[in-house]
């Protein structure tokens, strides 16, 4: 899965089999961030599916996450 993000000209990528999400800017050849869904105690990687990059989160939702 990949999605072009026009706001900052980056690409959001989901590497499904190895549980990795990343955002990459090809113009600057720069990895902006990445997340690996891994259990460090047994070094297993967990699949990810249907990941999305949310542009804006309502402040009420953020308050409920605290």
PDB file of N, CA and C in Angstrom:
ATOM      1  N   UNK A   1       0.855  -1.177   0.000  1.00  0.00           N
ATOM      2  CA  UNK A   1       0.000   0.000   0.000  1.00  0.00           C
ATOM      3  C   UNK A   1       0.891   1.227   0.000  1.00  0.00           C
ATOM      4  N   UNK A   2       0.585   2.182  -0.837  1.00  0.00           N
ATOM      5  CA  UNK A   2       1.313   3.441  -0.858  1.00  0.00           C
ATOM      6  C   UNK A   2       0.345   4.560  -1.198  1.00  0.00           C
ATOM      7  N   UNK A   3       0.598   5.719  -0.639  1.00  0.00           N
ATOM      8  CA  UNK A   3      -0.269   6.870  -0.879  1.00  0.00           C
ATOM      9  C   UNK A   3       0.599   8.117  -0.969  1.00  0.00           C
ATOM     10  N   UNK A   4       0.362   8.922  -1.987  1.00  0.00           N
ATOM     11  CA  UNK A   4       1.072  10.185  -2.130  1.00  0.00           C
ATOM     12  C   UNK A   4       0.428  11.227  -1.229  1.00  0.00           C
ATOM     13  N   UNK A   5       1.228  11.929  -0.435  1.00  0.00           N
ATOM     14  CA  UNK A   5       0.752  12.977   0.467  1.00  0.00           C
ATOM     15  C   UNK A   5       1.146  14.316  -0.154  1.00  0.00           C
ATOM     16  N   UNK A   6       0.171  15.027  -0.686  1.00  0.00           N
ATOM     17  CA  UNK A   6       0.472  16.272  -1.401  1.00  0.00           C
ATOM     18  C   UNK A   6       0.922  17.404  -0.471  1.00  0.00           C
ATOM     19  N   UNK A   7       0.496  17.373   0.801  1.00  0.00           N
ATOM     20  CA  UNK A   7       0.857  18.445   1.739  1.00  0.00           C
ATOM     21  C   UNK A   7       2.368  18.644   1.843  1.00  0.00           C
ATOM     22  N   UNK A   8       3.108  17.559   1.901  1.00  0.00           N
ATOM     23  CA  UNK A   8       4.561  17.678   2.038  1.00  0.00           C
ATOM     24  C   UNK A   8       5.315  16.879   0.965  1.00  0.00           C
ATOM     25  N   UNK A   9       4.612  16.493  -0.087  1.00  0.00           N
ATOM     26  CA  UNK A   9       5.191  15.777  -1.234  1.00  0.00           C
ATOM     27  C   UNK A   9       5.911  14.500  -0.816  1.00  0.00           C
ATOM     28  N   UNK A  10       5.314  13.784   0.109  1.00  0.00           N
ATOM     29  CA  UNK A  10       5.918  12.536   0.572  1.00  0.00           C
ATOM     30  C   UNK A  10       5.050  11.350   0.153  1.00  0.00           C
ATOM     31  N   UNK A  11       5.561  10.170   0.420  1.00  0.00           N
ATOM     32  CA  UNK A  11       4.838   8.938   0.126  1.00  0.00           C
ATOM     33  C   UNK A  11       4.701   8.148   1.426  1.00  0.00           C
ATOM     34  N   UNK A  12       3.473   7.791   1.761  1.00  0.00           N
ATOM     35  CA  UNK A  12       3.169   6.956   2.928  1.00  0.00           C
ATOM     36  C   UNK A  12       3.145   5.515   2.435  1.00  0.00           C
ATOM     37  N   UNK A  13       3.935   4.649   3.078  1.00  0.00           N
ATOM     38  CA  UNK A  13       4.090   3.273   2.617  1.00  0.00           C
ATOM     39  C   UNK A  13       3.794   2.312   3.754  1.00  0.00           C
ATOM     40  N   UNK A  14       3.012   1.282   3.455  1.00  0.00           N
ATOM     41  CA  UNK A  14       2.766   0.186   4.392  1.00  0.00           C
ATOM     42  C   UNK A  14       3.452  -1.056   3.836  1.00  0.00           C
ATOM     43  N   UNK A  15       4.394  -1.590   4.580  1.00  0.00           N
ATOM     44  CA  UNK A  15       5.053  -2.843   4.224  1.00  0.00           C
ATOM     45  C   UNK A  15       4.339  -3.951   5.013  1.00  0.00           C
ATOM     46  N   UNK A  16       3.295  -4.488   4.431  1.00  0.00           N
ATOM     47  CA  UNK A  16       2.337  -5.351   5.120  1.00  0.00           C
ATOM     48  C   UNK A  16       2.974  -6.565   5.784  1.00  0.00           C
ATOM     49  N   UNK A  17       3.759  -7.316   5.072  1.00  0.00           N
ATOM     50  CA  UNK A  17       4.299  -8.584   5.579  1.00  0.00           C
ATOM     51  C   UNK A  17       5.208  -8.419   6.793  1.00  0.00           C
ATOM     52  N   UNK A  18       5.922  -7.299   6.861  1.00  0.00           N
ATOM     53  CA  UNK A  18       6.879  -7.109   7.957  1.00  0.00           C
ATOM     54  C   UNK A  18       6.435  -6.030   8.936  1.00  0.00           C
ATOM     55  N   UNK A  19       5.163  -5.629   8.863  1.00  0.00           N
ATOM     56  CA  UNK A  19       4.596  -4.721   9.851  1.00  0.00           C
ATOM     57  C   UNK A  19       5.266  -3.377   9.957  1.00  0.00           C
ATOM     58  N   UNK A  20       5.640  -2.806   8.813  1.00  0.00           N
ATOM     59  CA  UNK A  20       6.346  -1.529   8.857  1.00  0.00           C
ATOM     60  C   UNK A  20       5.548  -0.458   8.131  1.00  0.00           C
ATOM     61  N   UNK A  21       5.473   0.721   8.763  1.00  0.00           N
ATOM     62  CA  UNK A  21       4.900   1.911   8.147  1.00  0.00           C
ATOM     63  C   UNK A  21       6.010   2.934   8.023  1.00  0.00           C
ATOM     64  N   UNK A  22       6.004   3.681   6.940  1.00  0.00           N
ATOM     65  CA  UNK A  22       7.007   4.723   6.802  1.00  0.00           C
ATOM     66  C   UNK A  22       6.492   5.831   5.900  1.00  0.00           C
ATOM     67  N   UNK A  23       7.103   6.983   6.042  1.00  0.00           N
ATOM     68  CA  UNK A  23       6.807   8.106   5.164  1.00  0.00           C
ATOM     69  C   UNK A  23       8.135   8.602   4.618  1.00  0.00           C
ATOM     70  N   UNK A  24       8.183   8.707   3.308  1.00  0.00           N
ATOM     71  CA  UNK A  24       9.439   9.012   2.613  1.00  0.00           C
ATOM     72  C   UNK A  24       9.228  10.198   1.674  1.00  0.00           C
ATOM     73  N   UNK A  25      10.200  11.108   1.664  1.00  0.00           N
ATOM     74  CA  UNK A  25      10.163  12.230   0.735  1.00  0.00           C
ATOM     75  C   UNK A  25      11.164  11.945  -0.382  1.00  0.00           C
ATOM     76  N   UNK A  26      10.677  11.602  -1.586  1.00  0.00           N
ATOM     77  CA  UNK A  26      11.598  11.243  -2.674  1.00  0.00           C
ATOM     78  C   UNK A  26      12.394  12.431  -3.222  1.00  0.00           C
ATOM     79  N   UNK A  27      11.866  13.627  -3.130  1.00  0.00           N
ATOM     80  CA  UNK A  27      12.599  14.796  -3.639  1.00  0.00           C
ATOM     81  C   UNK A  27      13.836  15.080  -2.807  1.00  0.00           C
ATOM     82  N   UNK A  28      13.736  14.855  -1.498  1.00  0.00           N
ATOM     83  CA  UNK A  28      14.878  15.080  -0.597  1.00  0.00           C
ATOM     84  C   UNK A  28      15.614  13.782  -0.272  1.00  0.00           C
ATOM     85  N   UNK A  29      15.096  12.649  -0.784  1.00  0.00           N
ATOM     86  CA  UNK A  29      15.655  11.331  -0.490  1.00  0.00           C
ATOM     87  C   UNK A  29      15.776  11.134   1.023  1.00  0.00           C
ATOM     88  N   UNK A  30      14.657  11.425   1.724  1.00  0.00           N
ATOM     89  CA  UNK A  30      14.672  11.449   3.189  1.00  0.00           C
ATOM     90  C   UNK A  30      13.543  10.598   3.773  1.00  0.00           C
ATOM     91  N   UNK A  31      13.899   9.748   4.723  1.00  0.00           N
ATOM     92  CA  UNK A  31      12.918   9.005   5.499  1.00  0.00           C
ATOM     93  C   UNK A  31      12.418   9.934   6.601  1.00  0.00           C
ATOM     94  N   UNK A  32      11.128  10.274   6.562  1.00  0.00           N
ATOM     95  CA  UNK A  32      10.574  11.216   7.535  1.00  0.00           C
ATOM     96  C   UNK A  32      10.288  10.541   8.871  1.00  0.00           C
ATOM     97  N   UNK A  33       9.758   9.330   8.829  1.00  0.00           N
ATOM     98  CA  UNK A  33       9.517   8.546  10.045  1.00  0.00           C
ATOM     99  C   UNK A  33       9.200   7.115   9.643  1.00  0.00           C
ATOM    100  N   UNK A  34       9.319   6.213  10.613  1.00  0.00           N
ATOM    101  CA  UNK A  34       8.907   4.832  10.395  1.00  0.00           C
ATOM    102  C   UNK A  34       8.462   4.212  11.708  1.00  0.00           C
ATOM    103  N   UNK A  35       7.618   3.204  11.588  1.00  0.00           N
ATOM    104  CA  UNK A  35       7.133   2.437  12.735  1.00  0.00           C
ATOM    105  C   UNK A  35       7.187   0.972  12.356  1.00  0.00           C
ATOM    106  N   UNK A  36       7.732   0.150  13.226  1.00  0.00           N
ATOM    107  CA  UNK A  36       7.801  -1.289  13.002  1.00  0.00           C
ATOM    108  C   UNK A  36       6.983  -1.969  14.093  1.00  0.00           C
ATOM    109  N   UNK A  37       6.002  -2.759  13.689  1.00  0.00           N
ATOM    110  CA  UNK A  37       5.109  -3.463  14.611  1.00  0.00           C
ATOM    111  C   UNK A  37       5.782  -4.785  15.011  1.00  0.00           C
ATOM    112  N   UNK A  38       6.639  -4.710  16.023  1.00  0.00           N
ATOM    113  CA  UNK A  38       7.479  -5.849  16.399  1.00  0.00           C
ATOM    114  C   UNK A  38       7.423  -6.071  17.910  1.00  0.00           C
ATOM    115  N   UNK A  39       7.460  -7.313  18.292  1.00  0.00           N
ATOM    116  CA  UNK A  39       7.564  -7.688  19.695  1.00  0.00           C
ATOM    117  C   UNK A  39       9.052  -7.865  19.991  1.00  0.00           C
ATOM    118  N   UNK A  40       9.620  -6.975  20.781  1.00  0.00           N
ATOM    119  CA  UNK A  40      11.060  -7.029  21.045  1.00  0.00           C
ATOM    120  C   UNK A  40      11.480  -8.216  21.901  1.00  0.00           C
ATOM    121  N   UNK A  41      10.556  -8.795  22.668  1.00  0.00           N
ATOM    122  CA  UNK A  41      10.935  -9.915  23.527  1.00  0.00           C
ATOM    123  C   UNK A  41      11.172 -11.207  22.737  1.00  0.00           C
ATOM    124  N   UNK A  42      10.488 -11.368  21.606  1.00  0.00           N
ATOM    125  CA  UNK A  42      10.708 -12.587  20.806  1.00  0.00           C
ATOM    126  C   UNK A  42      11.083 -12.253  19.363  1.00  0.00           C
ATOM    127  N   UNK A  43      11.246 -10.961  19.073  1.00  0.00           N
ATOM    128  CA  UNK A  43      11.685 -10.476  17.766  1.00  0.00           C
ATOM    129  C   UNK A  43      10.751 -10.887  16.620  1.00  0.00           C
ATOM    130  N   UNK A  44       9.462 -11.068  16.925  1.00  0.00           N
ATOM    131  CA  UNK A  44       8.485 -11.371  15.883  1.00  0.00           C
ATOM    132  C   UNK A  44       7.919 -10.080  15.309  1.00  0.00           C
ATOM    133  N   UNK A  45       7.674 -10.099  14.028  1.00  0.00           N
ATOM    134  CA  UNK A  45       7.049  -8.972  13.341  1.00  0.00           C
ATOM    135  C   UNK A  45       5.591  -9.323  13.097  1.00  0.00           C
ATOM    136  N   UNK A  46       4.721  -8.347  13.291  1.00  0.00           N
ATOM    137  CA  UNK A  46       3.288  -8.572  13.107  1.00  0.00           C
ATOM    138  C   UNK A  46       2.788  -7.783  11.904  1.00  0.00           C
ATOM    139  N   UNK A  47       2.013  -8.449  11.087  1.00  0.00           N
ATOM    140  CA  UNK A  47       1.474  -7.848   9.867  1.00  0.00           C
ATOM    141  C   UNK A  47       0.631  -6.612  10.176  1.00  0.00           C
ATOM    142  N   UNK A  48       0.575  -5.745   9.196  1.00  0.00           N
ATOM    143  CA  UNK A  48      -0.296  -4.573   9.273  1.00  0.00           C
ATOM    144  C   UNK A  48      -1.127  -4.557   8.005  1.00  0.00           C
ATOM    145  N   UNK A  49      -2.368  -4.136   8.142  1.00  0.00           N
ATOM    146  CA  UNK A  49      -3.236  -4.052   6.975  1.00  0.00           C
ATOM    147  C   UNK A  49      -4.136  -2.831   7.087  1.00  0.00           C
ATOM    148  N   UNK A  50      -4.420  -2.238   5.960  1.00  0.00           N
ATOM    149  CA  UNK A  50      -5.341  -1.111   5.868  1.00  0.00           C
ATOM    150  C   UNK A  50      -4.905   0.081   6.728  1.00  0.00           C
ATOM    151  N   UNK A  51      -3.627   0.341   6.779  1.00  0.00           N
ATOM    152  CA  UNK A  51      -3.117   1.482   7.535  1.00  0.00           C
ATOM    153  C   UNK A  51      -3.453   2.779   6.812  1.00  0.00           C
ATOM    154  N   UNK A  52      -3.635   3.821   7.596  1.00  0.00           N
ATOM    155  CA  UNK A  52      -3.953   5.136   7.050  1.00  0.00           C
ATOM    156  C   UNK A  52      -3.179   6.211   7.796  1.00  0.00           C
ATOM    157  N   UNK A  53      -2.877   7.280   7.105  1.00  0.00           N
ATOM    158  CA  UNK A  53      -2.259   8.451   7.718  1.00  0.00           C
ATOM    159  C   UNK A  53      -3.367   9.477   7.890  1.00  0.00           C
ATOM    160  N   UNK A  54      -3.663   9.822   9.120  1.00  0.00           N
ATOM    161  CA  UNK A  54      -4.746  10.752   9.419  1.00  0.00           C
ATOM    162  C   UNK A  54      -4.190  12.172   9.412  1.00  0.00           C
ATOM    163  N   UNK A  55      -4.796  13.027   8.624  1.00  0.00           N
ATOM    164  CA  UNK A  55      -4.301  14.397   8.492  1.00  0.00           C
ATOM    165  C   UNK A  55      -4.605  15.248   9.715  1.00  0.00           C
ATOM    166  N   UNK A  56      -5.810  15.078  10.279  1.00  0.00           N
ATOM    167  CA  UNK A  56      -6.192  15.883  11.424  1.00  0.00           C
ATOM    168  C   UNK A  56      -7.054  15.049  12.362  1.00  0.00           C
ATOM    169  N   UNK A  57      -6.755  15.120  13.660  1.00  0.00           N
ATOM    170  CA  UNK A  57      -7.514  14.387  14.658  1.00  0.00           C
ATOM    171  C   UNK A  57      -8.216  15.398  15.561  1.00  0.00           C
ATOM    172  N   UNK A  58      -9.494  15.202  15.741  1.00  0.00           N
ATOM    173  CA  UNK A  58     -10.284  16.083  16.599  1.00  0.00           C
ATOM    174  C   UNK A  58      -9.714  16.068  18.022  1.00  0.00           C
ATOM    175  N   UNK A  59      -9.639  17.219  18.654  1.00  0.00           N
ATOM    176  CA  UNK A  59      -9.047  17.329  19.989  1.00  0.00           C
ATOM    177  C   UNK A  59      -9.809  16.506  21.025  1.00  0.00           C
ATOM    178  N   UNK A  60     -11.111  16.298  20.840  1.00  0.00           N
ATOM    179  CA  UNK A  60     -11.893  15.466  21.773  1.00  0.00           C
ATOM    180  C   UNK A  60     -11.414  14.021  21.732  1.00  0.00           C
ATOM    181  N   UNK A  61     -11.083  13.556  20.567  1.00  0.00           N
ATOM    182  CA  UNK A  61     -10.564  12.185  20.440  1.00  0.00           C
ATOM    183  C   UNK A  61      -9.207  12.070  21.133  1.00  0.00           C
ATOM    184  N   UNK A  62      -8.361  13.057  20.950  1.00  0.00           N
ATOM    185  CA  UNK A  62      -7.054  13.033  21.603  1.00  0.00           C
ATOM    186  C   UNK A  62      -7.179  13.038  23.121  1.00  0.00           C
ATOM    187  N   UNK A  63      -8.122  13.795  23.634  1.00  0.00           N
ATOM    188  CA  UNK A  63      -8.343  13.832  25.087  1.00  0.00           C
ATOM    189  C   UNK A  63      -8.745  12.450  25.605  1.00  0.00           C
ATOM    190  N   UNK A  64      -9.558  11.732  24.862  1.00  0.00           N
ATOM    191  CA  UNK A  64      -9.999  10.390  25.271  1.00  0.00           C
ATOM    192  C   UNK A  64      -8.873   9.369  25.253  1.00  0.00           C
ATOM    193  N   UNK A  65      -7.809   9.634  24.517  1.00  0.00           N
ATOM    194  CA  UNK A  65      -6.677   8.717  24.437  1.00  0.00           C
ATOM    195  C   UNK A  65      -5.733   8.843  25.624  1.00  0.00           C
ATOM    196  N   UNK A  66      -5.857   9.908  26.386  1.00  0.00           N
ATOM    197  CA  UNK A  66      -4.950  10.140  27.525  1.00  0.00           C
ATOM    198  C   UNK A  66      -5.264   9.216  28.674  1.00  0.00           C
TER     199      UNK A  66
END
